[in-house]
Short mmCIF file of C-alpha atoms in Angstrom, two decimals:
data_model
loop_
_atom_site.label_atom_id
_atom_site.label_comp_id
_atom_site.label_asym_id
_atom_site.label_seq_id
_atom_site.Cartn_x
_atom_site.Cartn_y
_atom_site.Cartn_z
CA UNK A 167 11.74 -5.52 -15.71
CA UNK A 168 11.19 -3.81 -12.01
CA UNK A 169 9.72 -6.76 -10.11
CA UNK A 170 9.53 -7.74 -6.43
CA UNK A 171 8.97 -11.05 -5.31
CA UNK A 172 7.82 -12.03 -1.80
CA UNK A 173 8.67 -15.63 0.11
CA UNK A 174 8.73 -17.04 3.25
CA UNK A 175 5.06 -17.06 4.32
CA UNK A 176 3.51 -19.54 5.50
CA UNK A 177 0.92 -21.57 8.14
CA UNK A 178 2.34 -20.97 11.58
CA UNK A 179 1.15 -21.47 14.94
CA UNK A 180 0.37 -18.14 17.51
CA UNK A 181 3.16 -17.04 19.32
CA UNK A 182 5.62 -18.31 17.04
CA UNK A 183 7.66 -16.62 14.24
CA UNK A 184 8.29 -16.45 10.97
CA UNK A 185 10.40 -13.86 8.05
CA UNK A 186 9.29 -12.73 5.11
CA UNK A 187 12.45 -11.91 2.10
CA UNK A 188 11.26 -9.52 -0.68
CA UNK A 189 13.89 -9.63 -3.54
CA UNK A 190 13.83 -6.61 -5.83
CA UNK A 191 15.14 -6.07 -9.11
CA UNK A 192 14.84 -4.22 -12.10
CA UNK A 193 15.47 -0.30 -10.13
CA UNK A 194 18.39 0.66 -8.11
CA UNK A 195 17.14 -0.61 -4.97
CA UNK A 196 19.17 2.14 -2.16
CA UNK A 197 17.60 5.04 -3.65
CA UNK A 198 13.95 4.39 -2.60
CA UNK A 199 12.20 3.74 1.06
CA UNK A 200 9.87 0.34 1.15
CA UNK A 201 7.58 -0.77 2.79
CA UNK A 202 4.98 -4.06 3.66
CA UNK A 203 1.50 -3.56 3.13
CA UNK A 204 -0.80 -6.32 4.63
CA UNK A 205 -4.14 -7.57 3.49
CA UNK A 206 -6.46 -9.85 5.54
CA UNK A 207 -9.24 -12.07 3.06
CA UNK A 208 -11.31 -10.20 2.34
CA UNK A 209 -10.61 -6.64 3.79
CA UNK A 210 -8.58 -3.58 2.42
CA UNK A 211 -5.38 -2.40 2.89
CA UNK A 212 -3.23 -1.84 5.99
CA UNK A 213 0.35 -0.33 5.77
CA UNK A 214 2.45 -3.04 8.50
CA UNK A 215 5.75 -1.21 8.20
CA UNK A 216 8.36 1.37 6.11
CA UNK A 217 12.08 1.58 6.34
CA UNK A 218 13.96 4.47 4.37
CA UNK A 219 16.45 4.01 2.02
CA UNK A 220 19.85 3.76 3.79
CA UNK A 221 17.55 2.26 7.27
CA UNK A 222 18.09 5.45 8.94
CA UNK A 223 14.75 5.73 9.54
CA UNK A 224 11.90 2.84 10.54
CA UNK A 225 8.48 3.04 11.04
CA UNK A 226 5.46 0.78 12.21
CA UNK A 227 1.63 0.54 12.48
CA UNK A 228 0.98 0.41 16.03
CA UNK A 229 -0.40 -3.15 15.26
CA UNK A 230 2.59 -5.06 15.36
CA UNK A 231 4.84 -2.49 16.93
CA UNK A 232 7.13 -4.50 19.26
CA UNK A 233 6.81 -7.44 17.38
CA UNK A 234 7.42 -7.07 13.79
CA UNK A 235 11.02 -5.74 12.83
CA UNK A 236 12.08 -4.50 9.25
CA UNK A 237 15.19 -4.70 7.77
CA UNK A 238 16.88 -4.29 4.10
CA UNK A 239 20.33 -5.42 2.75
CA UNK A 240 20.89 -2.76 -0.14
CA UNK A 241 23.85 -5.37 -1.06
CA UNK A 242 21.01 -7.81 -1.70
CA UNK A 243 18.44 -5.71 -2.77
CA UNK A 244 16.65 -7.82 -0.24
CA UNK A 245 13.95 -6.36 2.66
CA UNK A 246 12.94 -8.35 4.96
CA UNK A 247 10.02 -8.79 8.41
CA UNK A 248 10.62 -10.68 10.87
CA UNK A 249 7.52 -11.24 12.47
CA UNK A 250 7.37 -12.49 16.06
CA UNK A 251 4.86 -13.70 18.92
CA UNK A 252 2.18 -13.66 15.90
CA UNK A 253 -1.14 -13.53 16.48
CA UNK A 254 -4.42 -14.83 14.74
CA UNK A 255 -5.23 -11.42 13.49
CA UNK A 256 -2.02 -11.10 11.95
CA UNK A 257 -3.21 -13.54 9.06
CA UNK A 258 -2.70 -11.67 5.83
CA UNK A 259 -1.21 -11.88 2.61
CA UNK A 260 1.45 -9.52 2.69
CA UNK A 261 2.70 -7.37 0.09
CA UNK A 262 6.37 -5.73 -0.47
CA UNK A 263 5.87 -2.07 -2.22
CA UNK A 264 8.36 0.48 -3.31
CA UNK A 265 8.06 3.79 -2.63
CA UNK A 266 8.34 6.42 -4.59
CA UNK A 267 10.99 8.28 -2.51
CA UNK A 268 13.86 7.60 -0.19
CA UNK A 269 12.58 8.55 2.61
CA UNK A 270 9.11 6.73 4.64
CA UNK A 271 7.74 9.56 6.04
CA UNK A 272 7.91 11.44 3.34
CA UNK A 273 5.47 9.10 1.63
CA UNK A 274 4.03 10.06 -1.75
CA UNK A 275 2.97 6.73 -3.21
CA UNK A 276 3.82 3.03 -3.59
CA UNK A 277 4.46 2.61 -7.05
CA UNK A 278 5.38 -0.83 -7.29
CA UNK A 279 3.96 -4.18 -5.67
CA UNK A 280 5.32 -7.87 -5.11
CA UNK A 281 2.49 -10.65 -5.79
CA UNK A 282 2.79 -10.86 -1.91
CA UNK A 283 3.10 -13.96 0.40
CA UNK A 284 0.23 -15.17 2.67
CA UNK A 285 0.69 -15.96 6.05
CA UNK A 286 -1.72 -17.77 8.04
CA UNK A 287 -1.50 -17.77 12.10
CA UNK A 288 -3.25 -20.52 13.33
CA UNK A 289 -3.32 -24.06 15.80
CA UNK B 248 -12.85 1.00 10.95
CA UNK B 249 -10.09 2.96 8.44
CA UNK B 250 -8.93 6.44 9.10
CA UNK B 251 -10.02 7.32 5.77
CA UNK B 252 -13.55 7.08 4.53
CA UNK B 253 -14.41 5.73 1.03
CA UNK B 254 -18.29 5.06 -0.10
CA UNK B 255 -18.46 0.97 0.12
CA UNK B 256 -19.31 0.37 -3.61
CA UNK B 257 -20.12 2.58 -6.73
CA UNK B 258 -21.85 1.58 -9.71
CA UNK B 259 -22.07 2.88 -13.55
CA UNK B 260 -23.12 2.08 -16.96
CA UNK B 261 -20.13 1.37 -19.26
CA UNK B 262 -19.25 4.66 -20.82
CA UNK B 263 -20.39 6.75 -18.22
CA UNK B 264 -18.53 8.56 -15.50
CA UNK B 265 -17.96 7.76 -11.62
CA UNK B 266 -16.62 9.51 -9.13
CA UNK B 267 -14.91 7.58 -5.76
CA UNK B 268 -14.57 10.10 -2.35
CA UNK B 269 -12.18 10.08 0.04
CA UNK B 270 -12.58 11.89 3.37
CA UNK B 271 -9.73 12.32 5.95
CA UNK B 272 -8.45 15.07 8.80
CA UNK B 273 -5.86 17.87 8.58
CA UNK B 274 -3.69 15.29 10.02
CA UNK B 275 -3.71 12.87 6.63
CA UNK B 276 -5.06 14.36 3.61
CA UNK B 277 -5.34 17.71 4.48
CA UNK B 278 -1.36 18.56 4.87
CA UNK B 279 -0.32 15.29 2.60
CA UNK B 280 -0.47 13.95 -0.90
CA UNK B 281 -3.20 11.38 -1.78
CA UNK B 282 -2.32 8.60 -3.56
CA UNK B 283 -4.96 6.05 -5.45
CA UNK B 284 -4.96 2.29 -5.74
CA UNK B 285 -7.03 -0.41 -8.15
CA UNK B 286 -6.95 -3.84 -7.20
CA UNK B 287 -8.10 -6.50 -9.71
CA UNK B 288 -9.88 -9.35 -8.52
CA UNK B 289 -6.95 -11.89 -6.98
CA UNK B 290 -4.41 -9.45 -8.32
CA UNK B 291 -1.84 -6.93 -6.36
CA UNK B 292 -3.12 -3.31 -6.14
CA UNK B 293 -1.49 -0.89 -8.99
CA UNK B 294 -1.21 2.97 -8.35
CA UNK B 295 -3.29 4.98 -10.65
CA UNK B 296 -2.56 8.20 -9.45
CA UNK B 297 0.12 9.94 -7.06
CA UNK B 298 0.84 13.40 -5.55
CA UNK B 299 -3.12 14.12 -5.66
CA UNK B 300 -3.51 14.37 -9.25
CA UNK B 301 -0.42 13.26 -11.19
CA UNK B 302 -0.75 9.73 -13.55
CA UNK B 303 2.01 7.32 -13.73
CA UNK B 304 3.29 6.00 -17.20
CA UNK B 305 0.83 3.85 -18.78
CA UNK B 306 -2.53 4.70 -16.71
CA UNK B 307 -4.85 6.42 -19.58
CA UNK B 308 -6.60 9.72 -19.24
CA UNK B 309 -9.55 8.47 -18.23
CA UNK B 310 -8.44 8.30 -14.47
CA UNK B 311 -8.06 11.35 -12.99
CA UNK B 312 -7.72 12.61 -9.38
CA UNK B 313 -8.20 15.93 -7.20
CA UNK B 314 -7.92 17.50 -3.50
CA UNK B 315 -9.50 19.97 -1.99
CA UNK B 316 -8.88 20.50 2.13
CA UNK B 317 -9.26 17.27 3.51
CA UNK B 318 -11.02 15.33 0.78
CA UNK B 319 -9.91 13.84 -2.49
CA UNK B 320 -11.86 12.41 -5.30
CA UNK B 321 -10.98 9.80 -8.29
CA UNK B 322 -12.82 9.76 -11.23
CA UNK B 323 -13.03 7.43 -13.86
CA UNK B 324 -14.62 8.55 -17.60
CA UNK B 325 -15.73 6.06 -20.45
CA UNK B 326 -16.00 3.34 -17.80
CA UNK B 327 -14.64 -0.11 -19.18
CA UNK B 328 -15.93 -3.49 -17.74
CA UNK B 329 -12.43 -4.20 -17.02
CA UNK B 330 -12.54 -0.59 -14.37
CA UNK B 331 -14.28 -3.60 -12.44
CA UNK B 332 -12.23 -3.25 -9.34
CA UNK B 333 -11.92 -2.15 -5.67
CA UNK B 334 -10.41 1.22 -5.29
CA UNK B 335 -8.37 2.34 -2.46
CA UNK B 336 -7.00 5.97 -1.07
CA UNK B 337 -4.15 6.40 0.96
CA UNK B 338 -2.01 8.90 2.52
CA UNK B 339 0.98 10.09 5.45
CA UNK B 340 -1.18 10.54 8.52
CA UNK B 341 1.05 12.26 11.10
CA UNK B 342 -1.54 11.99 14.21
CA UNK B 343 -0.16 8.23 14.71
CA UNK B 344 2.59 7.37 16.75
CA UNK B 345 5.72 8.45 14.87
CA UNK B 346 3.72 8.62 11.82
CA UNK B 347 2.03 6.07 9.36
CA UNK B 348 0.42 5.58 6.18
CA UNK B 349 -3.05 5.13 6.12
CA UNK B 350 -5.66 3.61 3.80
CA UNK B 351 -9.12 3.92 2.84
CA UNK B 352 -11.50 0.94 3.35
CA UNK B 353 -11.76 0.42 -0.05
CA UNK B 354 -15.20 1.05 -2.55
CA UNK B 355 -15.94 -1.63 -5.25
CA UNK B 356 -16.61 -0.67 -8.51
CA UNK B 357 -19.38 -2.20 -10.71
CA UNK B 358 -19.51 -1.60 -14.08
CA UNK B 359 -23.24 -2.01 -14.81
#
């Protein structure tokens, strides 16, 4: 079955950090780019980051450019965000999506999504 | 406010037919394929259609999707009370900073 599976959110405090782990399975994992989609309660969709299949290439939303860094271990079939100095606004449940080709920019769709992990920023 | 512009909410009859827009730039839809998103209530969005108009295993014949310049449209025939969802569009949009993917702000289907 081709599943991913988000961890690691959680309630943190602003300006502190936290990492999010998405495990994949089910696909060979270092043929396709992926990404993390975000999604605050009740609003739509924003696209946080996308890293291409063999990390090569690495892209952000100028949101949390500078703070949020993505990273995959094709050994694991593991991506990862490591999200720093967060902010209020950066309370979300995010989402770990496959794309449907190796490379990020050349985005066609996300064809499969975790269950996502929520992350709440806040004193 | 998103880069791409969906209508807020649609409504139909079961049976009947919608239609959902999606309005972008030259920059996003016009030079890139549109993609198309339902989200179940409490439930992780699931791609109905890819490449503009092209239907992954498993999504029926009832959703179908289309470009034209910088505008895309998904429609939905013999609407189901379980359509019930919101619906989102997204695409490349090269006019960000190194490039992104952008979303629409999502339109809520009701299923009358």
């Amino acid at each position: 079955e081709v599943q991913l599976v988000e961890s690691g959110g959680g309630l943190v405090q602003p300006g502190r950090s936290l990492r999010l782990s998405c495990a994949a399975s089910g696909f060979t994992f270092d043929d396709y780019a992926m990404h993390w989609v975000r999604q605050a309660p009740g609003k739509g969709l924003e696209w946080v980051s996308g890293i291409s299949w063999n990390s090569g290439s690495i892209g952000y939303a100028d949101s949390v450019k500078g703070r949020f860094t993505i990273s995959r271990d094709n050994a694991k079939n593991s991506l990862y965000l490591q999200m720093n100095s967060l902010r209020a606004e950066d309370t979300a449940l995010y989402y770990c999506a496959k794309d449907k080709g190796g490379y990020f920019y050349d985005h066609h769709a996300f064809d499969i999504w975790g269950q996502g992990t929520m992350v709440t920023v806040s004193s | 406010q998103s880069v791409l512009t969906q209508p807020p909410s649609v409504s139909a009859a079961p049976g009947q037919k919608v239609t959902i827009s999606c309005s972008g730039s030259s920059s996003n839809i016009g030079n890139n394929y549109v993609s198309w998103y339902q989200q179940l209530p409490g439930t992780a969005p699931k791609l109905l259609i890819y490449d503009n108009n092209k239907r992954p295993s498993g999504i029926p014949d009832r959703f179908s999707g289309s470009k034209s310049g910088t505008s895309a449209t998904l429609g939905i025939t013999g609407l189901q009370t379980g359509d019930e969802a919101d619906y989102y569009c997204g695409t490349w949009d090269s006019s960000l900073s190194a490039g992104g993917v952008v979303f629409g702000g999502g339109t809520k289907l009701t299923v009358l």
